GROMACS .gro file of C-alpha atoms in nm:
model
  103
    1UNK     CA    1   0.380  -0.249  -1.592
    2UNK     CA    2   0.476  -0.107  -1.927
    3UNK     CA    3   0.758  -0.227  -2.150
    4UNK     CA    4   1.023  -0.021  -2.325
    5UNK     CA    5   0.928  -0.051  -2.692
    6UNK     CA    6   1.138   0.016  -3.002
    7UNK     CA    7   0.983  -0.031  -3.347
    8UNK     CA    8   1.143   0.044  -3.683
    9UNK     CA    9   0.943   0.046  -4.006
   10UNK     CA   10   1.036   0.103  -4.370
   11UNK     CA   11   0.757   0.227  -4.597
   12UNK     CA   12   0.793   0.263  -4.977
   13UNK     CA   13   0.566   0.383  -5.259
   14UNK     CA   14   0.591   0.540  -5.602
   15UNK     CA   15   0.702   0.903  -5.577
   16UNK     CA   16   0.418   1.150  -5.534
   17UNK     CA   17   0.551   1.369  -5.251
   18UNK     CA   18   0.457   1.438  -4.889
   19UNK     CA   19   0.480   1.070  -4.794
   20UNK     CA   20   0.592   1.141  -4.437
   21UNK     CA   21   0.265   1.326  -4.365
   22UNK     CA   22   0.065   1.023  -4.476
   23UNK     CA   23   0.281   0.787  -4.269
   24UNK     CA   24   0.247   1.017  -3.968
   25UNK     CA   25  -0.133   0.996  -3.998
   26UNK     CA   26  -0.123   0.616  -4.034
   27UNK     CA   27   0.094   0.582  -3.721
   28UNK     CA   28  -0.119   0.832  -3.528
   29UNK     CA   29  -0.428   0.624  -3.599
   30UNK     CA   30  -0.257   0.289  -3.534
   31UNK     CA   31  -0.095   0.390  -3.204
   32UNK     CA   32  -0.372   0.618  -3.074
   33UNK     CA   33  -0.372   0.611  -2.693
   34UNK     CA   34  -0.035   0.431  -2.668
   35UNK     CA   35   0.263   0.619  -2.524
   36UNK     CA   36   0.477   0.592  -2.836
   37UNK     CA   37   0.652   0.868  -3.028
   38UNK     CA   38   0.821   0.855  -3.366
   39UNK     CA   39   1.075   1.018  -3.589
   40UNK     CA   40   1.022   0.999  -3.966
   41UNK     CA   41   1.302   1.021  -4.221
   42UNK     CA   42   1.176   1.073  -4.579
   43UNK     CA   43   1.381   1.030  -4.895
   44UNK     CA   44   1.299   1.016  -5.263
   45UNK     CA   45   1.515   0.814  -5.499
   46UNK     CA   46   1.474   0.652  -5.839
   47UNK     CA   47   1.104   0.738  -5.863
   48UNK     CA   48   1.021   0.605  -5.516
   49UNK     CA   49   0.931   0.772  -5.185
   50UNK     CA   50   1.085   0.604  -4.879
   51UNK     CA   51   1.000   0.676  -4.516
   52UNK     CA   52   1.186   0.514  -4.229
   53UNK     CA   53   0.992   0.542  -3.903
   54UNK     CA   54   1.173   0.504  -3.572
   55UNK     CA   55   0.910   0.449  -3.301
   56UNK     CA   56   0.987   0.433  -2.930
   57UNK     CA   57   0.819   0.468  -2.596
   58UNK     CA   58   0.624   0.264  -2.344
   59UNK     CA   59   0.362   0.001  -2.424
   60UNK     CA   60   0.168  -0.278  -2.255
   61UNK     CA   61   0.310  -0.536  -2.495
   62UNK     CA   62   0.532  -0.792  -2.323
   63UNK     CA   63   0.691  -0.935  -2.640
   64UNK     CA   64   0.750  -0.877  -3.008
   65UNK     CA   65   0.478  -1.134  -3.082
   66UNK     CA   66   0.219  -0.932  -2.888
   67UNK     CA   67   0.325  -0.625  -3.084
   68UNK     CA   68   0.280  -0.805  -3.416
   69UNK     CA   69  -0.062  -0.933  -3.305
   70UNK     CA   70  -0.172  -0.577  -3.221
   71UNK     CA   71  -0.051  -0.439  -3.553
   72UNK     CA   72  -0.211  -0.720  -3.753
   73UNK     CA   73  -0.541  -0.650  -3.578
   74UNK     CA   74  -0.539  -0.268  -3.601
   75UNK     CA   75  -0.334  -0.154  -3.903
   76UNK     CA   76  -0.507  -0.002  -4.206
   77UNK     CA   77  -0.473  -0.134  -4.558
   78UNK     CA   78  -0.249   0.162  -4.648
   79UNK     CA   79  -0.008   0.055  -4.374
   80UNK     CA   80   0.021  -0.290  -4.533
   81UNK     CA   81   0.041  -0.151  -4.888
   82UNK     CA   82   0.344   0.065  -4.799
   83UNK     CA   83   0.524  -0.157  -4.546
   84UNK     CA   84   0.842  -0.313  -4.681
   85UNK     CA   85   1.027  -0.405  -4.362
   86UNK     CA   86   1.025  -0.383  -3.985
   87UNK     CA   87   1.224  -0.460  -3.673
   88UNK     CA   88   1.087  -0.474  -3.317
   89UNK     CA   89   1.249  -0.484  -2.974
   90UNK     CA   90   1.033  -0.499  -2.661
   91UNK     CA   91   1.195  -0.495  -2.317
   92UNK     CA   92   0.941  -0.613  -2.059
   93UNK     CA   93   0.983  -0.478  -1.705
   94UNK     CA   94   1.189  -0.684  -1.463
   95UNK     CA   95   1.043  -0.767  -1.127
   96UNK     CA   96   1.230  -0.700  -0.808
   97UNK     CA   97   1.521  -0.479  -0.726
   98UNK     CA   98   1.791  -0.464  -0.991
   99UNK     CA   99   2.058  -0.331  -0.754
  100UNK     CA  100   2.010  -0.566  -0.460
  101UNK     CA  101   1.913  -0.885  -0.644
  102UNK     CA  102   1.582  -0.939  -0.463
  103UNK     CA  103   1.310  -1.092  -0.679
   0.00000   0.00000   0.00000
């Protein structure tokens, strides 16, 4: 079963414009075939472009560690060059019936 997955990323680079389009392409390549969707918030300040990516959806990862392993294995160099911070929450599915207590 799939897990509810919430990933937040902060990407920063020197200002050159249209950073959210580049981040969108990086995430599209990284998460190709995975049922994740994202919202990008781009800001420019003090000569820097900043994009905060809020990613959510369903994935096969059962933990934050599995998520990190996948990203380390599949992310491009541009992803790593721009990444300044992240936060992950993965809620694996629970077995049994939540309302009746049967496992």
